[in-house]
Short mmCIF file of N, CA and C in Angstrom, two decimals:
data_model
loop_
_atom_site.label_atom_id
_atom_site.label_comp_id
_atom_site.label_asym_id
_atom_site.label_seq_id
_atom_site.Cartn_x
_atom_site.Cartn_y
_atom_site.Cartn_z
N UNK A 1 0.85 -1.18 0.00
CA UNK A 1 0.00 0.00 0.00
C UNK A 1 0.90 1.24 0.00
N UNK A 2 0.43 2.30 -0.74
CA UNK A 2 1.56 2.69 -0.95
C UNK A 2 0.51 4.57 -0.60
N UNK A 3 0.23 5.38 0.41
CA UNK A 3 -0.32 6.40 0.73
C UNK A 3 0.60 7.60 0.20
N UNK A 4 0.09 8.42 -0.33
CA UNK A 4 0.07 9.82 -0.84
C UNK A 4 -0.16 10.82 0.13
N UNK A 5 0.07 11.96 0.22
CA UNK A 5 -0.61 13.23 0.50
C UNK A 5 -0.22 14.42 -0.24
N UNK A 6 -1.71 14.96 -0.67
CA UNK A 6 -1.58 16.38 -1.39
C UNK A 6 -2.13 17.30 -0.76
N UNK A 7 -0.77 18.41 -0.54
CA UNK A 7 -1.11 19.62 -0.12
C UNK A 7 -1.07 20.98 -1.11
N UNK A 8 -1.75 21.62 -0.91
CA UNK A 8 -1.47 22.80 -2.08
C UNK A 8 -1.41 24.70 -1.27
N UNK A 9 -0.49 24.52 -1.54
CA UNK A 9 0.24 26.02 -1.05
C UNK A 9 0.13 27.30 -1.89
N UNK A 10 -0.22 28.43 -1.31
CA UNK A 10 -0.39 29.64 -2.25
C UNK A 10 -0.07 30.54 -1.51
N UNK A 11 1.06 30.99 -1.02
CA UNK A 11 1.37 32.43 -0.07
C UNK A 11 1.14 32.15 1.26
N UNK A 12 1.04 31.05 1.46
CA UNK A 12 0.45 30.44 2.95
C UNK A 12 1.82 29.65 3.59
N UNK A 13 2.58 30.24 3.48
CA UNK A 13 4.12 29.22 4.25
C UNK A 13 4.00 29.36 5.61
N UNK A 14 3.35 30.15 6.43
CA UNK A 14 3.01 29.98 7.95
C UNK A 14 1.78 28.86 8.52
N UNK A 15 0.71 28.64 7.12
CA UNK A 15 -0.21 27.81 7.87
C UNK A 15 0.46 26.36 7.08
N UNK A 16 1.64 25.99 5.75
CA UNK A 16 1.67 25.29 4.98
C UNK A 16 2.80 24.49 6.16
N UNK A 17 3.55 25.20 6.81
CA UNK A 17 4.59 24.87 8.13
C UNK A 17 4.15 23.90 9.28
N UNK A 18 3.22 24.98 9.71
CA UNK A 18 1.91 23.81 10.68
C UNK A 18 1.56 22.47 10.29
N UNK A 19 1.09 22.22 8.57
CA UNK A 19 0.50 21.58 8.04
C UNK A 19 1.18 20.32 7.90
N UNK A 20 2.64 20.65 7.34
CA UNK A 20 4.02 19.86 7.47
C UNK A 20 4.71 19.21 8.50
N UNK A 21 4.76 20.26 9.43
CA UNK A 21 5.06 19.37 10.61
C UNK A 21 4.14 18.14 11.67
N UNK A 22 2.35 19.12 10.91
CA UNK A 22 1.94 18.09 11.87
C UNK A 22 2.00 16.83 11.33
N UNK A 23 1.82 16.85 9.92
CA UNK A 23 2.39 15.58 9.03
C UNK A 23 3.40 14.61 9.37
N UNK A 24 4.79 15.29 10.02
CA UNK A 24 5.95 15.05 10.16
C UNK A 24 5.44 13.75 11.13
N UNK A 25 4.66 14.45 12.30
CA UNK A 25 4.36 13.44 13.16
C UNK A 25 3.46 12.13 13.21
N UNK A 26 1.95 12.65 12.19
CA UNK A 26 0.82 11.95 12.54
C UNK A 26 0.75 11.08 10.80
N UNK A 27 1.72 11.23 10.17
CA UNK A 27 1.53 10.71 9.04
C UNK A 27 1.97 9.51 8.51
N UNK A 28 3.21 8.88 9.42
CA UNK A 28 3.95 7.78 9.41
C UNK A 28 4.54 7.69 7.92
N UNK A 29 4.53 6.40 7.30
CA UNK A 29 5.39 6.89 5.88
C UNK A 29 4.84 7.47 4.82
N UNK A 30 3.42 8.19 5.13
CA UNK A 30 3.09 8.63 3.95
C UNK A 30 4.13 9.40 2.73
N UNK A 31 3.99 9.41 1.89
CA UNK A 31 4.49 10.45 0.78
C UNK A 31 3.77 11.52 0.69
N UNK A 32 4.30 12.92 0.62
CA UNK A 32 3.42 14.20 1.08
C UNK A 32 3.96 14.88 -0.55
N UNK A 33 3.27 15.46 -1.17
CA UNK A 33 3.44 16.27 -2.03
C UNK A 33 2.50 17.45 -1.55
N UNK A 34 4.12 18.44 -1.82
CA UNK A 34 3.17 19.99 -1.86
C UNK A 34 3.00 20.47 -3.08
N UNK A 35 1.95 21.27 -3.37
CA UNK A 35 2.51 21.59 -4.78
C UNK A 35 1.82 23.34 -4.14
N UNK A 36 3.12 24.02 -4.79
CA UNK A 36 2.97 25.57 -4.55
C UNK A 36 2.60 26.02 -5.81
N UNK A 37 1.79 26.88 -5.49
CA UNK A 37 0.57 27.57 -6.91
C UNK A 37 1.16 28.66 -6.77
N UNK A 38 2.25 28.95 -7.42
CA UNK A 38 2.93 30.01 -7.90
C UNK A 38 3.06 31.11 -7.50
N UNK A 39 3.35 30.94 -5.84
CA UNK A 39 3.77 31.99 -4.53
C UNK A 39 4.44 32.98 -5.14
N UNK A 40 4.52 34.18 -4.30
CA UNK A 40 4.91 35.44 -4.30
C UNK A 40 5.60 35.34 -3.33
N UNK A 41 5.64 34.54 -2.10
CA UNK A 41 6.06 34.38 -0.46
C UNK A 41 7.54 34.15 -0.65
N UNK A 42 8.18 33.94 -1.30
CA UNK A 42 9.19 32.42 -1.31
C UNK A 42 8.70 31.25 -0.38
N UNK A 43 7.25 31.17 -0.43
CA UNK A 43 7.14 29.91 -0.16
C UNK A 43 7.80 28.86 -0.69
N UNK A 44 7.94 28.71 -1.96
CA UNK A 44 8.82 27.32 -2.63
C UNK A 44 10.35 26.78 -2.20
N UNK A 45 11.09 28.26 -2.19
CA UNK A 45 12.18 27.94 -1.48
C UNK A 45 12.11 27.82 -0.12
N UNK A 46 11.52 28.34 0.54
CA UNK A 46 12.03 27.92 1.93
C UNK A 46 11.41 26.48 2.31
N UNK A 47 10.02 26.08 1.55
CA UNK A 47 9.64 24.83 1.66
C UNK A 47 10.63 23.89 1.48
N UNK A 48 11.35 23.83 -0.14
CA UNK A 48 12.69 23.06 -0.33
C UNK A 48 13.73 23.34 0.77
N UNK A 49 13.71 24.13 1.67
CA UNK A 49 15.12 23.88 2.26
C UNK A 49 14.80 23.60 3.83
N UNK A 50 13.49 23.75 4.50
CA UNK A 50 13.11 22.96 5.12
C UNK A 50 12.63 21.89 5.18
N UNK A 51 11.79 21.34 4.15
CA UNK A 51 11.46 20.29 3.79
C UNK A 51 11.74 18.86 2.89
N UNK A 52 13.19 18.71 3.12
CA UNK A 52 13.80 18.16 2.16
C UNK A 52 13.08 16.70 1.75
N UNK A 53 12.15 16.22 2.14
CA UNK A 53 11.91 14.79 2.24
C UNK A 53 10.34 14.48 1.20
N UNK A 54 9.93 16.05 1.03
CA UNK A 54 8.54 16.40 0.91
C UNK A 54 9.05 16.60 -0.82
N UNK A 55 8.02 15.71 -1.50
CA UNK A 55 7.54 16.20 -2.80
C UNK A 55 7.39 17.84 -3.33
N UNK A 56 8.22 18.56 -3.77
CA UNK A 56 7.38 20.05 -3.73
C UNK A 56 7.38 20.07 -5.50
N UNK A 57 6.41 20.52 -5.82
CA UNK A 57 5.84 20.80 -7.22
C UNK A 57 5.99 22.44 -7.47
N UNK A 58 6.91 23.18 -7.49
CA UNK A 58 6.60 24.41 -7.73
C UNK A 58 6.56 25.22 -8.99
N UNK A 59 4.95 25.76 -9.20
CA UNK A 59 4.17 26.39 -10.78
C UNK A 59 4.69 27.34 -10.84
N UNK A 60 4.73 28.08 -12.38
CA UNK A 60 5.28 29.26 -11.79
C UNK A 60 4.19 30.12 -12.02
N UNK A 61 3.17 29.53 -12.14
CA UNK A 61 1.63 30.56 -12.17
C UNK A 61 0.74 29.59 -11.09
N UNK A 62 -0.28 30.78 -10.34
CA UNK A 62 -0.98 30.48 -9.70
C UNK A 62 -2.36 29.44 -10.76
N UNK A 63 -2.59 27.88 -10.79
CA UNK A 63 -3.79 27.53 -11.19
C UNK A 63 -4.74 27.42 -10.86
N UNK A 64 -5.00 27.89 -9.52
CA UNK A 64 -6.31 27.48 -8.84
C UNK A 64 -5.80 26.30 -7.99
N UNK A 65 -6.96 26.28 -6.84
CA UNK A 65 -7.07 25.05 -6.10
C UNK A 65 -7.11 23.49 -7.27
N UNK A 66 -8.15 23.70 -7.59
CA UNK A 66 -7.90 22.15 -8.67
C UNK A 66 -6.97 22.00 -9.45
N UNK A 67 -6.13 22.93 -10.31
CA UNK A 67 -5.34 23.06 -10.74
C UNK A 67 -4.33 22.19 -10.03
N UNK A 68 -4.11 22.99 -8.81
CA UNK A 68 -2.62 22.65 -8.24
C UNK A 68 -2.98 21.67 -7.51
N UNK A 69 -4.14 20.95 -7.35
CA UNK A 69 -4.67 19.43 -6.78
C UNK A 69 -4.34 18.62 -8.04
N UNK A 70 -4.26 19.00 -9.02
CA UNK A 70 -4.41 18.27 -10.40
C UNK A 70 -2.89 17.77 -10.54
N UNK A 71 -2.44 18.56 -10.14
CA UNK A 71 -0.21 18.63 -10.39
C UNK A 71 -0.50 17.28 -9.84
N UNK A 72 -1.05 17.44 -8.20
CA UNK A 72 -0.71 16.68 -7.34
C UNK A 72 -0.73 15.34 -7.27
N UNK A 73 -2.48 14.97 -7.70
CA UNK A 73 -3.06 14.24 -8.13
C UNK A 73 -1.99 13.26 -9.05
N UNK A 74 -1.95 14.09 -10.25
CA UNK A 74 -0.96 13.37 -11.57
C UNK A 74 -0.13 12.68 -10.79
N UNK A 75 0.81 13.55 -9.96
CA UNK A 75 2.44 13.33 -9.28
C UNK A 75 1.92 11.85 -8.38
N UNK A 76 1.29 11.99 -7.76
CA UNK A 76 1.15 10.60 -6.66
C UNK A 76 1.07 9.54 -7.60
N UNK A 77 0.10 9.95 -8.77
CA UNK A 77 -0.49 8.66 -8.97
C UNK A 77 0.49 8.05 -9.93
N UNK A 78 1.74 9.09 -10.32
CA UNK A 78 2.54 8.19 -11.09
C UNK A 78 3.78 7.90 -10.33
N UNK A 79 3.80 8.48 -9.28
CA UNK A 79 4.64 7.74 -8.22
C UNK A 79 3.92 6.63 -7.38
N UNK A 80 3.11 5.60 -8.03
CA UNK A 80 2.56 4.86 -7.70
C UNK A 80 1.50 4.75 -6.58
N UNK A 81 0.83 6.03 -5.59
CA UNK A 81 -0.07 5.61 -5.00
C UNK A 81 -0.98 5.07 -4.88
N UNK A 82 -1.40 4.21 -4.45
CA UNK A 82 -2.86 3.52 -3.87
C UNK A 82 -4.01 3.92 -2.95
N UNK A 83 -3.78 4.76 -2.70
CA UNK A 83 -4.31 5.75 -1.24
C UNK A 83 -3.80 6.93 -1.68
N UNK A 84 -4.86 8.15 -1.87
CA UNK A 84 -4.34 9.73 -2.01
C UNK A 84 -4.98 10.61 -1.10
N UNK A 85 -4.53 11.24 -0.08
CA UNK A 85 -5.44 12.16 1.03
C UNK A 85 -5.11 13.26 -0.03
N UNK A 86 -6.29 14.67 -0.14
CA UNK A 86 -5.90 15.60 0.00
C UNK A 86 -6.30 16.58 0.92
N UNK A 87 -5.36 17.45 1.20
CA UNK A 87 -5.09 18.39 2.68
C UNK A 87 -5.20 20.12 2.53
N UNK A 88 -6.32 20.37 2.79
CA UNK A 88 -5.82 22.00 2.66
C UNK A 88 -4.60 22.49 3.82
N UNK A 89 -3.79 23.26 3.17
CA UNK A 89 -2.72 23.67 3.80
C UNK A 89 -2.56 24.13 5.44
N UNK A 90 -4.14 24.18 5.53
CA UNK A 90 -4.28 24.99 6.58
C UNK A 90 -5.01 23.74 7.96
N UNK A 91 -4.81 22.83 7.47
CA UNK A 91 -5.19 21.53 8.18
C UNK A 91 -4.66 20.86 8.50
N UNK A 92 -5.00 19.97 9.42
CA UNK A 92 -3.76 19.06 10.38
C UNK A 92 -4.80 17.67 10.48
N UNK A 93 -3.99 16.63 10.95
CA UNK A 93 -4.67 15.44 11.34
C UNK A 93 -3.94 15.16 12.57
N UNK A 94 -5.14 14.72 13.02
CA UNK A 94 -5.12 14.08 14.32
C UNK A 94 -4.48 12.86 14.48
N UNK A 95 -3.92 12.34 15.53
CA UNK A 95 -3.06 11.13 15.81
C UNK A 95 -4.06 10.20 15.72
N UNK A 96 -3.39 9.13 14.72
CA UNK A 96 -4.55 7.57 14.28
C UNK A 96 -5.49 8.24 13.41
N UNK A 97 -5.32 9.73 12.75
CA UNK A 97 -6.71 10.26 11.99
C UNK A 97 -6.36 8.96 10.46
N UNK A 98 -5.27 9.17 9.74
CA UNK A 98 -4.74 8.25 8.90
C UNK A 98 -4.87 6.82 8.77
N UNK A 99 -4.64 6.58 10.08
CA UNK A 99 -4.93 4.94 9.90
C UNK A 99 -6.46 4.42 10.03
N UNK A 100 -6.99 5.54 10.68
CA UNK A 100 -8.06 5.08 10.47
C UNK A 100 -9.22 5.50 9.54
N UNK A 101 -8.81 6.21 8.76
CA UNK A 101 -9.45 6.57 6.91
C UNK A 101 -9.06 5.13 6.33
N UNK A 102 -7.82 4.97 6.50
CA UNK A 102 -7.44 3.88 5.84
C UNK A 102 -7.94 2.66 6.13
N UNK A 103 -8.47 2.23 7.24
CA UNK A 103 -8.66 0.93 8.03
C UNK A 103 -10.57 1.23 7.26
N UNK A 104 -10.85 2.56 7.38
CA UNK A 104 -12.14 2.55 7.30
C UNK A 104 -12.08 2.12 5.07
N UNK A 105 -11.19 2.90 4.51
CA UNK A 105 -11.37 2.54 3.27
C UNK A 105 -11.27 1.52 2.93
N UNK A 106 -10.59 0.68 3.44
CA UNK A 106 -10.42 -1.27 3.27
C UNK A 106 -11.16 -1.86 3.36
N UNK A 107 -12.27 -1.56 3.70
CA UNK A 107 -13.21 -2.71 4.57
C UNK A 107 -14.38 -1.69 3.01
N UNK A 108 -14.58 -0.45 2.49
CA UNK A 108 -15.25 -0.68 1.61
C UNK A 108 -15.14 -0.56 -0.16
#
């Protein structure tokens, strides 16, 4: 089984930080792709140099939310996922929130 996560970033590197770290903890091996919709912040770089482990997709135009779900989308699914969460930037999961989407998607 092979879990994804897509996050999508737009000038938001203070709530996209939160979002990441809580990942860091409650996500176990997921694969996290960010994909930045074509920040003004230097969100992209400072994401790459804090986040070295994290997928980052960076546009160099803003596409919209679906848009930059769409990067994301593509990217997991040809890095083989089986399982794709997606995450607004500004959201966190709760400890066992993951395993148990997952435990709940198996069974339908």
């Amino acid at each position: 089984m092979s879990v994804h996560i897509v996050v999508v970033n737009w000038n938001g590197l203070a709530d996209t930080r939160s979002c990441l770290d809580n990942l860091e903890t409650c996500a176990g091996d997921a694969v996290v792709h960010v994909v930045d919709n074509g920040s003004t912040d230097g969100s992209a770089a400072a994401m790459a140099d804090e986040y070295p482990d994290v997928r980052l997709h960076a546009l160099d135009e803003n596409r919209g939310f679906s848009g930059g779900v769409n990067v994301g989308l593509r990217a997991a699914l040809e890095d083989g996922a089986t399982w794709i969460l997606l995450m607004n930037n500004d959201a966190t999961l709760a400890p066992g929130a993951l395993a148990a989407l997952l435990m709940a998607g198996s069974r339908h």
